[in-house]
Coordinates of C-alpha atoms (C1' of nucleotides) in Angstrom, one line a residue:
Chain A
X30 CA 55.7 56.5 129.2
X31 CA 57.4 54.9 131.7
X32 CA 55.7 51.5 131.3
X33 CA 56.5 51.6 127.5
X34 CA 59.8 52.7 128.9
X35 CA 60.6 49.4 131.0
X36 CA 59.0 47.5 128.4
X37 CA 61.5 48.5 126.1
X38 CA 64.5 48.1 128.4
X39 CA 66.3 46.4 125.6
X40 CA 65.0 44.4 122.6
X41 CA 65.0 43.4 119.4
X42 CA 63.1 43.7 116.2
X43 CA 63.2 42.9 112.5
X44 CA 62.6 45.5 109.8
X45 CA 62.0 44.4 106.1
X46 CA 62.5 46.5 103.5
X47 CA 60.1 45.0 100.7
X48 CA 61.4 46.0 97.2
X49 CA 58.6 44.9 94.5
X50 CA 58.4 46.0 90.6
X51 CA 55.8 47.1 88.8
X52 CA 55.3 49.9 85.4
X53 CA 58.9 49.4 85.0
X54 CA 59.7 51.0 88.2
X55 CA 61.5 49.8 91.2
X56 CA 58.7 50.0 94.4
X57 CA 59.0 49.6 98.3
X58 CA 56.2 48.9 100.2
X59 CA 56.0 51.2 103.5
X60 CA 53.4 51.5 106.0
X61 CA 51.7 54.6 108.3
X62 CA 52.5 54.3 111.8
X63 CA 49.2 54.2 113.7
X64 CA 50.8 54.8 117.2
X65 CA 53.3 57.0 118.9
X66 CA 56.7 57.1 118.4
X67 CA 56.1 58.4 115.0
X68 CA 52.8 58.4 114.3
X69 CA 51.7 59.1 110.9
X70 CA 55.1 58.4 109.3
X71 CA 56.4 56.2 106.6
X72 CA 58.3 53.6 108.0
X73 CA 59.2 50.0 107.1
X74 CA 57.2 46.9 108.6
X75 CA 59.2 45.6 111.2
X76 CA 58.1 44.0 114.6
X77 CA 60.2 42.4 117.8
X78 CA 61.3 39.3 117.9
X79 CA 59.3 36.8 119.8
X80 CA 61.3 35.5 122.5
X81 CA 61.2 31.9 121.1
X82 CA 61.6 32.8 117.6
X83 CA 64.5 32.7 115.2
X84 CA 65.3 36.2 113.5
X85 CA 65.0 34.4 110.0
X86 CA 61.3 33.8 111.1
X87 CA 60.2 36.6 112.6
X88 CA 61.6 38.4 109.3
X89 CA 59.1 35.8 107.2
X90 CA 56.2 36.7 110.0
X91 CA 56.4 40.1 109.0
X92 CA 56.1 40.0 105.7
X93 CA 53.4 37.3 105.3
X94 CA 51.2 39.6 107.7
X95 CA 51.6 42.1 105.7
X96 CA 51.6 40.6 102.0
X97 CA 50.4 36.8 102.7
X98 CA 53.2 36.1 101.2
X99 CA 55.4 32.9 102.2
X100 CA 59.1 31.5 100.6
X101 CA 60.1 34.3 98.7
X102 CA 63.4 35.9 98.5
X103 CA 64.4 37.2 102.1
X104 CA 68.1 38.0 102.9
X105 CA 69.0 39.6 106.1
X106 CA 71.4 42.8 105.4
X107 CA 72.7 44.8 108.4
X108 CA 71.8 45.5 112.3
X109 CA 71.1 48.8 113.1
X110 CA 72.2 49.1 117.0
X111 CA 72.8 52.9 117.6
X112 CA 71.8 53.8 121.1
X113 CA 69.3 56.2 120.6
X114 CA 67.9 55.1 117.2
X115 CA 64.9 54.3 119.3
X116 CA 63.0 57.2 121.2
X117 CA 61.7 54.8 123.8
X118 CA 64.7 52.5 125.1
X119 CA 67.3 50.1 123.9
X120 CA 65.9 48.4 121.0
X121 CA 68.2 46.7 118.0
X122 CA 66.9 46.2 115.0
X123 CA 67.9 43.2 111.8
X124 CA 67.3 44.8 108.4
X125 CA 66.3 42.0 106.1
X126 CA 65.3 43.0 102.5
X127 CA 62.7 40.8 100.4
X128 CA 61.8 40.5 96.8
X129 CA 58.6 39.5 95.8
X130 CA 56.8 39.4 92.5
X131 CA 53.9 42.2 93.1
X132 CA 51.6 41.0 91.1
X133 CA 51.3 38.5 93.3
X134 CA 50.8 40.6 96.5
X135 CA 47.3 40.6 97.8
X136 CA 46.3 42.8 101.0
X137 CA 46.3 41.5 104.0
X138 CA 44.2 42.7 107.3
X139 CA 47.6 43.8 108.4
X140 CA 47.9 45.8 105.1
X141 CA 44.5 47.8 105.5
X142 CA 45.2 48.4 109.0
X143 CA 48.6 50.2 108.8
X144 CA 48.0 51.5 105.4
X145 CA 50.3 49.8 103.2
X146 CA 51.3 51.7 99.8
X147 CA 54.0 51.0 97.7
X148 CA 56.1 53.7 97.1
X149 CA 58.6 54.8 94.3
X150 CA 62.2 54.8 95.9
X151 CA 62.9 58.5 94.3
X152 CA 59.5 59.5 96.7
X153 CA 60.5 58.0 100.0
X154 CA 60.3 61.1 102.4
X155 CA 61.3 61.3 105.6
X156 CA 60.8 58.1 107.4
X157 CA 60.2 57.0 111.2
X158 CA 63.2 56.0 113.1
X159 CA 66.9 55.4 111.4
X160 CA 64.2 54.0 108.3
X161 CA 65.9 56.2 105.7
X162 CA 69.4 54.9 106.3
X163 CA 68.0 51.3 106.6
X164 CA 66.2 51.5 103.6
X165 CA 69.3 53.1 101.5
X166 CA 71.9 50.2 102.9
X167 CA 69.5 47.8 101.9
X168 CA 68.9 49.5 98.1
X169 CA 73.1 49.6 97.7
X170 CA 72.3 45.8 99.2
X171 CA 70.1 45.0 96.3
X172 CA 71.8 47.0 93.7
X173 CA 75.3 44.5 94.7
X174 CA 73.1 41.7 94.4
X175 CA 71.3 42.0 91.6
X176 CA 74.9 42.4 89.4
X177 CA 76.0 38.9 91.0
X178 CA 73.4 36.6 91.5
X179 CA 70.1 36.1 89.7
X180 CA 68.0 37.6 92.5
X181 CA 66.1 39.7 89.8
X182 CA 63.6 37.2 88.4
X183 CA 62.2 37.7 91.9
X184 CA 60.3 40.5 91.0
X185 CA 59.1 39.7 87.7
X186 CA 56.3 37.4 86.9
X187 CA 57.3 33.6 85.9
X188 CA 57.6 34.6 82.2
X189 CA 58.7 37.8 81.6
X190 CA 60.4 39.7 78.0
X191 CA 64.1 40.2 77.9
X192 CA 62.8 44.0 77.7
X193 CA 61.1 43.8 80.8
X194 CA 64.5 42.2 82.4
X195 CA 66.1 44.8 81.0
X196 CA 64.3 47.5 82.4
X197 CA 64.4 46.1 85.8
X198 CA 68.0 45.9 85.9
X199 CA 68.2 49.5 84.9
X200 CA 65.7 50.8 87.4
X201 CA 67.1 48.7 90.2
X202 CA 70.4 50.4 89.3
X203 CA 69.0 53.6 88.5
X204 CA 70.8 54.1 85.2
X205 CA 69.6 57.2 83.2
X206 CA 66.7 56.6 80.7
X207 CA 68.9 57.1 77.8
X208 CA 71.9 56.5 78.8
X209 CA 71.1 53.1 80.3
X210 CA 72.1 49.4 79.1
X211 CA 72.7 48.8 75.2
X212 CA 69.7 46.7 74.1
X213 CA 71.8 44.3 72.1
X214 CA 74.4 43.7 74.2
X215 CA 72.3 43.2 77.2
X216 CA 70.4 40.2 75.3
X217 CA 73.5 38.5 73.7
X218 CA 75.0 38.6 77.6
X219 CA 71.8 37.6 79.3
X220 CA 71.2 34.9 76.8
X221 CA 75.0 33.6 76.7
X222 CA 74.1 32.8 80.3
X223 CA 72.0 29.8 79.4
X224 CA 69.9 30.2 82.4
X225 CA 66.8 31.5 80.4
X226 CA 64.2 29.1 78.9
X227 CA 62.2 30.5 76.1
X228 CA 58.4 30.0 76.3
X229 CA 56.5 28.9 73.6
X230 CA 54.1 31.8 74.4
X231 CA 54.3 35.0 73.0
X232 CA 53.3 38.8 74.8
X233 CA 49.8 39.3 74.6
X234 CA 47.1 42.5 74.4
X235 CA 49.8 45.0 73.4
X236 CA 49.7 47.1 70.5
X237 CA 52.6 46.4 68.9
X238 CA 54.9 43.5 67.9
X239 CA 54.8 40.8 70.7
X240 CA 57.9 39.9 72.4
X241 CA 58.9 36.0 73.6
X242 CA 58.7 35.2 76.6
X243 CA 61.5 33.8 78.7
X244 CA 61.7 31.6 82.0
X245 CA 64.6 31.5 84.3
X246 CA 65.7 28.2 84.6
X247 CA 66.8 27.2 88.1
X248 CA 68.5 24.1 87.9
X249 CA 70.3 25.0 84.9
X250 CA 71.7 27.5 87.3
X251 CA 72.2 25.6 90.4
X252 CA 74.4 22.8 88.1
X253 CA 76.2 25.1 86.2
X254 CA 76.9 26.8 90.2
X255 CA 77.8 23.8 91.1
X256 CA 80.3 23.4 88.5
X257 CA 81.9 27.0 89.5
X258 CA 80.5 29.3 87.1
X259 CA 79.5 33.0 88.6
X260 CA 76.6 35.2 87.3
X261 CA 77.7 38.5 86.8
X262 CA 75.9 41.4 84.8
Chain B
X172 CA 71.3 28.0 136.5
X173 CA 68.0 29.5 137.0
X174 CA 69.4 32.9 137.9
X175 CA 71.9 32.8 134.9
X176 CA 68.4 31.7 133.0
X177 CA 66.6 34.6 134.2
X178 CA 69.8 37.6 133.2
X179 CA 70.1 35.8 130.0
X180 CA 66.3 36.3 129.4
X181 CA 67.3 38.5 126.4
X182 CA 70.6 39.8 125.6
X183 CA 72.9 40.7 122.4
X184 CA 76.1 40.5 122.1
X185 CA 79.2 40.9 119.5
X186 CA 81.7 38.3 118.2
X187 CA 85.0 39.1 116.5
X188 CA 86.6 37.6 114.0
X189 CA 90.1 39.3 114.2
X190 CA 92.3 37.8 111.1
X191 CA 95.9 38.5 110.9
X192 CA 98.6 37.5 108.1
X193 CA 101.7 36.1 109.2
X194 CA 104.2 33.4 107.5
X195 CA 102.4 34.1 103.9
X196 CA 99.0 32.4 105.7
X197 CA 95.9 33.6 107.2
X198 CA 95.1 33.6 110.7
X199 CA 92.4 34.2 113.2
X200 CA 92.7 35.2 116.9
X201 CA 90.7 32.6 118.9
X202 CA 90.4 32.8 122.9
X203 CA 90.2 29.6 125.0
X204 CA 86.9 29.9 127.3
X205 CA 87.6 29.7 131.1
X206 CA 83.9 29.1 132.0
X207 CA 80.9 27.5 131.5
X208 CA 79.4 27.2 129.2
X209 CA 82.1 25.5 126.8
X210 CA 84.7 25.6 129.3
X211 CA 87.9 25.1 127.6
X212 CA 86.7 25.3 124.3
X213 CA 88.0 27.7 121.6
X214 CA 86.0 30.6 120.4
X215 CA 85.4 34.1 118.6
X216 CA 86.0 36.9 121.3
X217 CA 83.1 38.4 122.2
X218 CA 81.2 40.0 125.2
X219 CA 77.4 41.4 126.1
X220 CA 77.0 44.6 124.6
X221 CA 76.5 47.4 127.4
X222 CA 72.8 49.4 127.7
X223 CA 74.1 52.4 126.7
X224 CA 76.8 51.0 124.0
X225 CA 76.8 51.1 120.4
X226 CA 77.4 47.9 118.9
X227 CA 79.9 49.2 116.9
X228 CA 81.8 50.6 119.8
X229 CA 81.2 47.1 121.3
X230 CA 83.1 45.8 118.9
X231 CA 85.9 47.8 118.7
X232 CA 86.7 47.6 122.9
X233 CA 86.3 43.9 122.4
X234 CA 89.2 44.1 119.9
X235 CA 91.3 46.8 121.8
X236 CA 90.8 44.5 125.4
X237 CA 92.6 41.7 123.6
X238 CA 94.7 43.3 121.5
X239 CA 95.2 46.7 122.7
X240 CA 94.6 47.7 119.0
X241 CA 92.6 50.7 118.2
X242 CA 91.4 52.2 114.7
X243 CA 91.8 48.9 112.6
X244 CA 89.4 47.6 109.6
X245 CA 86.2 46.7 111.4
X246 CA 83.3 45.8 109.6
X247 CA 79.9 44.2 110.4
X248 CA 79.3 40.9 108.8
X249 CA 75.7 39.3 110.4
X250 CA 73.1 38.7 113.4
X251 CA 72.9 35.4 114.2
X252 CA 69.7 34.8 115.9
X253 CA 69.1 31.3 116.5
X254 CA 66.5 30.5 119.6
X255 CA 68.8 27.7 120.5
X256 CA 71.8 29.1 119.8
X257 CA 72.9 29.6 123.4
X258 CA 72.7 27.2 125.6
X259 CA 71.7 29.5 128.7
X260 CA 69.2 31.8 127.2
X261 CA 68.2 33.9 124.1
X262 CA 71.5 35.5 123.4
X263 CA 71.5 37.2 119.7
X264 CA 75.2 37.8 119.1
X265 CA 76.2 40.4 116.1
X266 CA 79.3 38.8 114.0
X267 CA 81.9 41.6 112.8
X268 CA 85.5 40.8 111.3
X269 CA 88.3 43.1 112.0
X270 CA 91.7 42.8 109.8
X271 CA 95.2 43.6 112.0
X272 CA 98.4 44.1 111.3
X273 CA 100.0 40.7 113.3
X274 CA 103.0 42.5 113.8
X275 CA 101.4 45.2 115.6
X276 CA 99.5 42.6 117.9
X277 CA 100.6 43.4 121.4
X278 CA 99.6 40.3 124.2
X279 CA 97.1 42.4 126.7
X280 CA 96.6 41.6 129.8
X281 CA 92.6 40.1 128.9
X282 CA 94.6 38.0 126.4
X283 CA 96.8 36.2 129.0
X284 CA 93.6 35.5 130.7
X285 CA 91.9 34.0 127.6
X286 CA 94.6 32.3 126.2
X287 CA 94.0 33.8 123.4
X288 CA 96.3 32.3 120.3
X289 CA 96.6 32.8 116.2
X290 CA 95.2 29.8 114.7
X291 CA 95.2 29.0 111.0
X292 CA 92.4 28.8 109.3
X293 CA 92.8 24.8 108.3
X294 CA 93.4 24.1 112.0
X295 CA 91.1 25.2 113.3
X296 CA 88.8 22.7 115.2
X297 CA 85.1 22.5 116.4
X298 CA 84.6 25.8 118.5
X299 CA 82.0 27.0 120.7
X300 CA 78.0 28.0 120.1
X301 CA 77.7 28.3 116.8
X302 CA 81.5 29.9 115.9
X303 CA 82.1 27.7 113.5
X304 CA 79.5 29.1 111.5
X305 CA 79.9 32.7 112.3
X306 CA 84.0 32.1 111.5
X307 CA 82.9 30.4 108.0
X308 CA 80.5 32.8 107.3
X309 CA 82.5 36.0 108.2
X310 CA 85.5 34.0 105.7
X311 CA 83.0 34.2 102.9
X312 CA 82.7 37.6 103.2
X313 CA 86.7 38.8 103.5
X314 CA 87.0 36.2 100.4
X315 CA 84.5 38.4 98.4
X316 CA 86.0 41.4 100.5
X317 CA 89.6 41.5 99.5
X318 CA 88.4 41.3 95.4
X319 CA 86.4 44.3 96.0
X320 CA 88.0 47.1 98.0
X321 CA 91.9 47.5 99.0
X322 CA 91.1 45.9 101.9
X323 CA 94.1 43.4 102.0
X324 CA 96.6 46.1 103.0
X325 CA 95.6 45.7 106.0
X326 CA 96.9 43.0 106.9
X327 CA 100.1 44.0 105.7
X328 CA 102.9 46.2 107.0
X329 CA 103.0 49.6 106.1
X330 CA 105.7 48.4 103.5
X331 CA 105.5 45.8 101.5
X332 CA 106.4 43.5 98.5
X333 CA 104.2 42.5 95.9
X334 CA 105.1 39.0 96.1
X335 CA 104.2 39.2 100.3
X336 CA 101.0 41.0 98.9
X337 CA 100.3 38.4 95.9
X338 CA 101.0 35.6 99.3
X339 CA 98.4 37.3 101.1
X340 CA 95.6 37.3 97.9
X341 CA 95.9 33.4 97.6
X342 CA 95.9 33.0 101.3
X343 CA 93.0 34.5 101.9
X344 CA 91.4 32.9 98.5
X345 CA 92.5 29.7 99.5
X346 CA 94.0 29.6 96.2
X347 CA 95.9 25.8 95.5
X348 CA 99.9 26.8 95.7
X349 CA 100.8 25.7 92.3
X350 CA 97.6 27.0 90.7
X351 CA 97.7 30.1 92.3
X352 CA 98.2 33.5 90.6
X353 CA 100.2 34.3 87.5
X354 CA 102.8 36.5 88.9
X355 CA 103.2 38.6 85.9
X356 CA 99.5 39.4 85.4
X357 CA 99.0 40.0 89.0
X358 CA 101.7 42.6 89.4
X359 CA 100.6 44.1 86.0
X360 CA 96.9 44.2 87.6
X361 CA 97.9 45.9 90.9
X362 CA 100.3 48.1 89.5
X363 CA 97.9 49.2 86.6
X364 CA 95.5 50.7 89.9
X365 CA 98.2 53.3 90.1
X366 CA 97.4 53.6 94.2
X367 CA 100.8 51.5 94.8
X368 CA 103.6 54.1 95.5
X369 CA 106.8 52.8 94.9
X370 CA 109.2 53.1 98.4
X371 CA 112.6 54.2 97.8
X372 CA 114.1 51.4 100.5
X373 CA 114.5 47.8 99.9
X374 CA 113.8 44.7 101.5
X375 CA 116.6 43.8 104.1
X376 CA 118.2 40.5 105.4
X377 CA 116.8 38.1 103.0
X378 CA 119.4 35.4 101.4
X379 CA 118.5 36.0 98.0
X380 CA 117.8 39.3 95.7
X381 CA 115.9 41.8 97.9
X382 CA 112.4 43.1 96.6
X383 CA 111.4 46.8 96.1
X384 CA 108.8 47.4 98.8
X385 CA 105.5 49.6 97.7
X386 CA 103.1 51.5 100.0
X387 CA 99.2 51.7 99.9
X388 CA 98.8 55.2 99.1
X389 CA 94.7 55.7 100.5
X390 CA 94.5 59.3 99.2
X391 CA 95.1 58.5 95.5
X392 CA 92.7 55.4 96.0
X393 CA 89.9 57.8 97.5
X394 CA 90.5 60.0 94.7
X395 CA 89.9 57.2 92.1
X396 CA 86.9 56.0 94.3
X397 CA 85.6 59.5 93.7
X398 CA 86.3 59.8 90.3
X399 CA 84.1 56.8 90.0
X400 CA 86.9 53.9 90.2
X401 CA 86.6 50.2 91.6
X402 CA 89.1 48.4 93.0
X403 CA 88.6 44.9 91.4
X404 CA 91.0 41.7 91.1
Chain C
dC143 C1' 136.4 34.1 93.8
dG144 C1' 133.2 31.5 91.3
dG145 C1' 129.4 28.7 90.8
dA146 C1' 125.0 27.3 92.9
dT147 C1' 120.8 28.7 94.8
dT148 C1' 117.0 31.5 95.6
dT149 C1' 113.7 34.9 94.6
dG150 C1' 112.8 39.4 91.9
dG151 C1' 111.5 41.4 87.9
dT152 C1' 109.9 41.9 83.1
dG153 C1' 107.1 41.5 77.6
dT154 C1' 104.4 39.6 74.0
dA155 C1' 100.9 37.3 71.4
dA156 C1' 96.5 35.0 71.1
dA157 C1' 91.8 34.8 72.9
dA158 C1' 88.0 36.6 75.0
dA159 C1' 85.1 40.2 76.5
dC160 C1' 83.2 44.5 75.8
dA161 C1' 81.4 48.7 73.5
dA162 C1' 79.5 51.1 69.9
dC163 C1' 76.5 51.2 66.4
dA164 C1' 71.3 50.9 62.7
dA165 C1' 68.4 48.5 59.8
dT166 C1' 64.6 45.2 59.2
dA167 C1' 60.5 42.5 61.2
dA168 C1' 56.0 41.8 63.3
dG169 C1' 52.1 43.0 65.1
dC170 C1' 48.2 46.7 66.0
dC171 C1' 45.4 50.7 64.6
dC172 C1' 43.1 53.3 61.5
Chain D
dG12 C1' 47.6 49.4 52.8
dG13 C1' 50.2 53.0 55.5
dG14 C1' 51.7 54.5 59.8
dC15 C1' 52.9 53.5 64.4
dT16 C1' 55.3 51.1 68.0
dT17 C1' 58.3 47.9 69.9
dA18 C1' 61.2 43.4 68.8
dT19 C1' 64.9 41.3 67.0
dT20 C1' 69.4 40.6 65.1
dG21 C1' 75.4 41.1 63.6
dT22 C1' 79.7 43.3 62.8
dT23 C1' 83.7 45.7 63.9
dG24 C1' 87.2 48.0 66.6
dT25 C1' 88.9 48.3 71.3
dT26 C1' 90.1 46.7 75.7
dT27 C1' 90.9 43.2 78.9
dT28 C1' 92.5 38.8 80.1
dT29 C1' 95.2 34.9 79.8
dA30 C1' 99.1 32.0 79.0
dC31 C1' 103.8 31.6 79.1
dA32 C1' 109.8 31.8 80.0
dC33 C1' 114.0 34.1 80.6
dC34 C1' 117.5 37.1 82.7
dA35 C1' 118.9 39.8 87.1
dA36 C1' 120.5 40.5 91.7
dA37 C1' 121.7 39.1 95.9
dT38 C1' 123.4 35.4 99.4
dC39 C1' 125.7 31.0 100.4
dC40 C1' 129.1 27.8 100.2
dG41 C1' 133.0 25.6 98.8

DNA sequence: CGGATTTGGTGTAAAAACAACAATAAGCCC
DNA sequence: GGGCTTATTGTTGTTTTTACACCAAATCCG
């Protein structure tokens, strides 16, 4: 212990709270600790910062080892420095939450070996470390963000239906099933926008009427940025 | 420089960005550096954060060695964690902001020994690491800050008048003089929030029809907050 | 003392945004 | 074709936002 103990004199690590979507439910993908402190918990992937490595970097190192996923949506959110959130020594840790479309997540090595799951937010336990209050900043985080930027589209597919949208807002915000967003006003707002493209494709396989399929459309959003306009939902 | 290489191996520290509000504008507290590196060159006051030191708590004796202030608006804005970022070694330095009542500022002895002096946002020249950054990013975030949570009266007196407090919004905002804020619909706004209590004093020893001056009444506005209310202008 | 100067304080009307609400359409399944 | 499921669309009343101009109260100065 006291090896691990001057080892850890005083560091600093990176924590990523990955939020994915998926059966119209809001997801977070945590890992089992394999080693002590903690062993056998829940906790978020994180890992110190190499010494000659930006904190940006280390947050996309994480991730990609874990997912093999590179350039998605990454936004640091807080630093957790209390002085005994760490049971072996001084360490700091940068909270960064990512958004990443899940279908598109693939297991890694890294996932197998710490035994990755996605998890629903309402079924988070108890988690290693200060995880729990990490992972809720980061969820109030997201739930800001989604409401004034268009960070959403992150976690849908390319082409996605305006229900789909819709239910993603509402599970990110955690409205009530029935008492969540009218279904009319949501599309005449989201649609006023002009940042959605629609597809020439329709839904496919389901058994019922297929919905259109929308795209968001960047650099309509970029230029209209650019010329001062603010999303806001 | 090797030995200051080797204690820098790996540190963290805290930066301030202490604003103040005097003559209707918005300031920031800047100290002028007395050593190497960027000897003479103004920067964010800041310090290493001690082993067995919260980074909060950091913060806050930062601010009360150059101020003498205790208790003010404090919150944590970023990490910025650039390899490079320090010219003698990996130094990541966690940005706060802290909003002070200028009047209340007291010279201490630490800022004699700084040189520590308001600046104004607009003059404010090319300071040292990467503060220039930190300062712009930390701005960005009172900007969004002030439109989101009562957060302005603190910068103010105790007692105020709306016009001082409509002064401080396009300050802070950055808001053109002449296309600033309507003064009807702004006092209508603020006073609609209903956590303005009206003083029974005036304002004193101005040359021209003196002002009613209003208080910030926090327990009504956590009430509201409770209640489910957001502060928004 | 009276007029000039300066800032404080107030209301209304038009436009825009928001909230509440339900019926028809399009595909699949049998 | 009938039943099932989800998709799609408009209107109306209410609230919020914006734009806009005049009188009031105090000091200053002649």
């Amino acid at each position: 212990m006291s090896e691990v103990e001057s080892f850890f004199k005083s560091a600093f690590s990176v924590d990523n709270v990955i939020f994915g979507f998926d059966g119209g439910e809001l997801k977070v993908l945590l890992i089992q600790r394999g080693a002590a402190p903690f062993r056998g918990k829940w906790a978020l992937p994180g890992d110190l910062v190499y010494p000659n490595e930006d904190l940006d970097t280390a947050a996309e190192r994480v991730l990609e080892q874990l997912t093999g996923l590179r350039g998605v949506y990454l936004e640091q959110v807080r630093t957790f420095g209390a002085v005994d959130r760490h049971p072996l020594g001084r360490v700091i840790t940068v909270a960064y939450f990512s958004l990443i479309k899940i279908s598109d997540f693939t297991l890694t090595p890294a996932s197998f070996a710490q035994s990755a799951r996605w998890h629903t937010i309402s079924e988070v336990g108890e988690l290693a470390f200060d995880h729990n209050e990490i992972l809720d900043i980061c969820l109030q985080r997201l739930q800001r963000k989604v409401r004034n930027a268009p960070v959403g589209f992150e976690l849908l597919p390319e082409k996605f239906t305006l229900t789909e949208l819709q239910q993603l807002y509402e599970s990110v915000l955690n409205l009530p099933k029935n008492k969540g967003l009218d279904k009319r006003n949501f599309r005449k707002k989201i649609l006023s926008m002009n940042v959605l493209v629609e597809c020439a494709e329709m839904q496919e396989g389901v058994a019922h009427r297929p919905a259109k399929l929308y795209q968001f459309d960047r650099e309509r959003y970029d230029q209209f940025v650019a010329e001062g306009y603010s999303f806001d939902i």
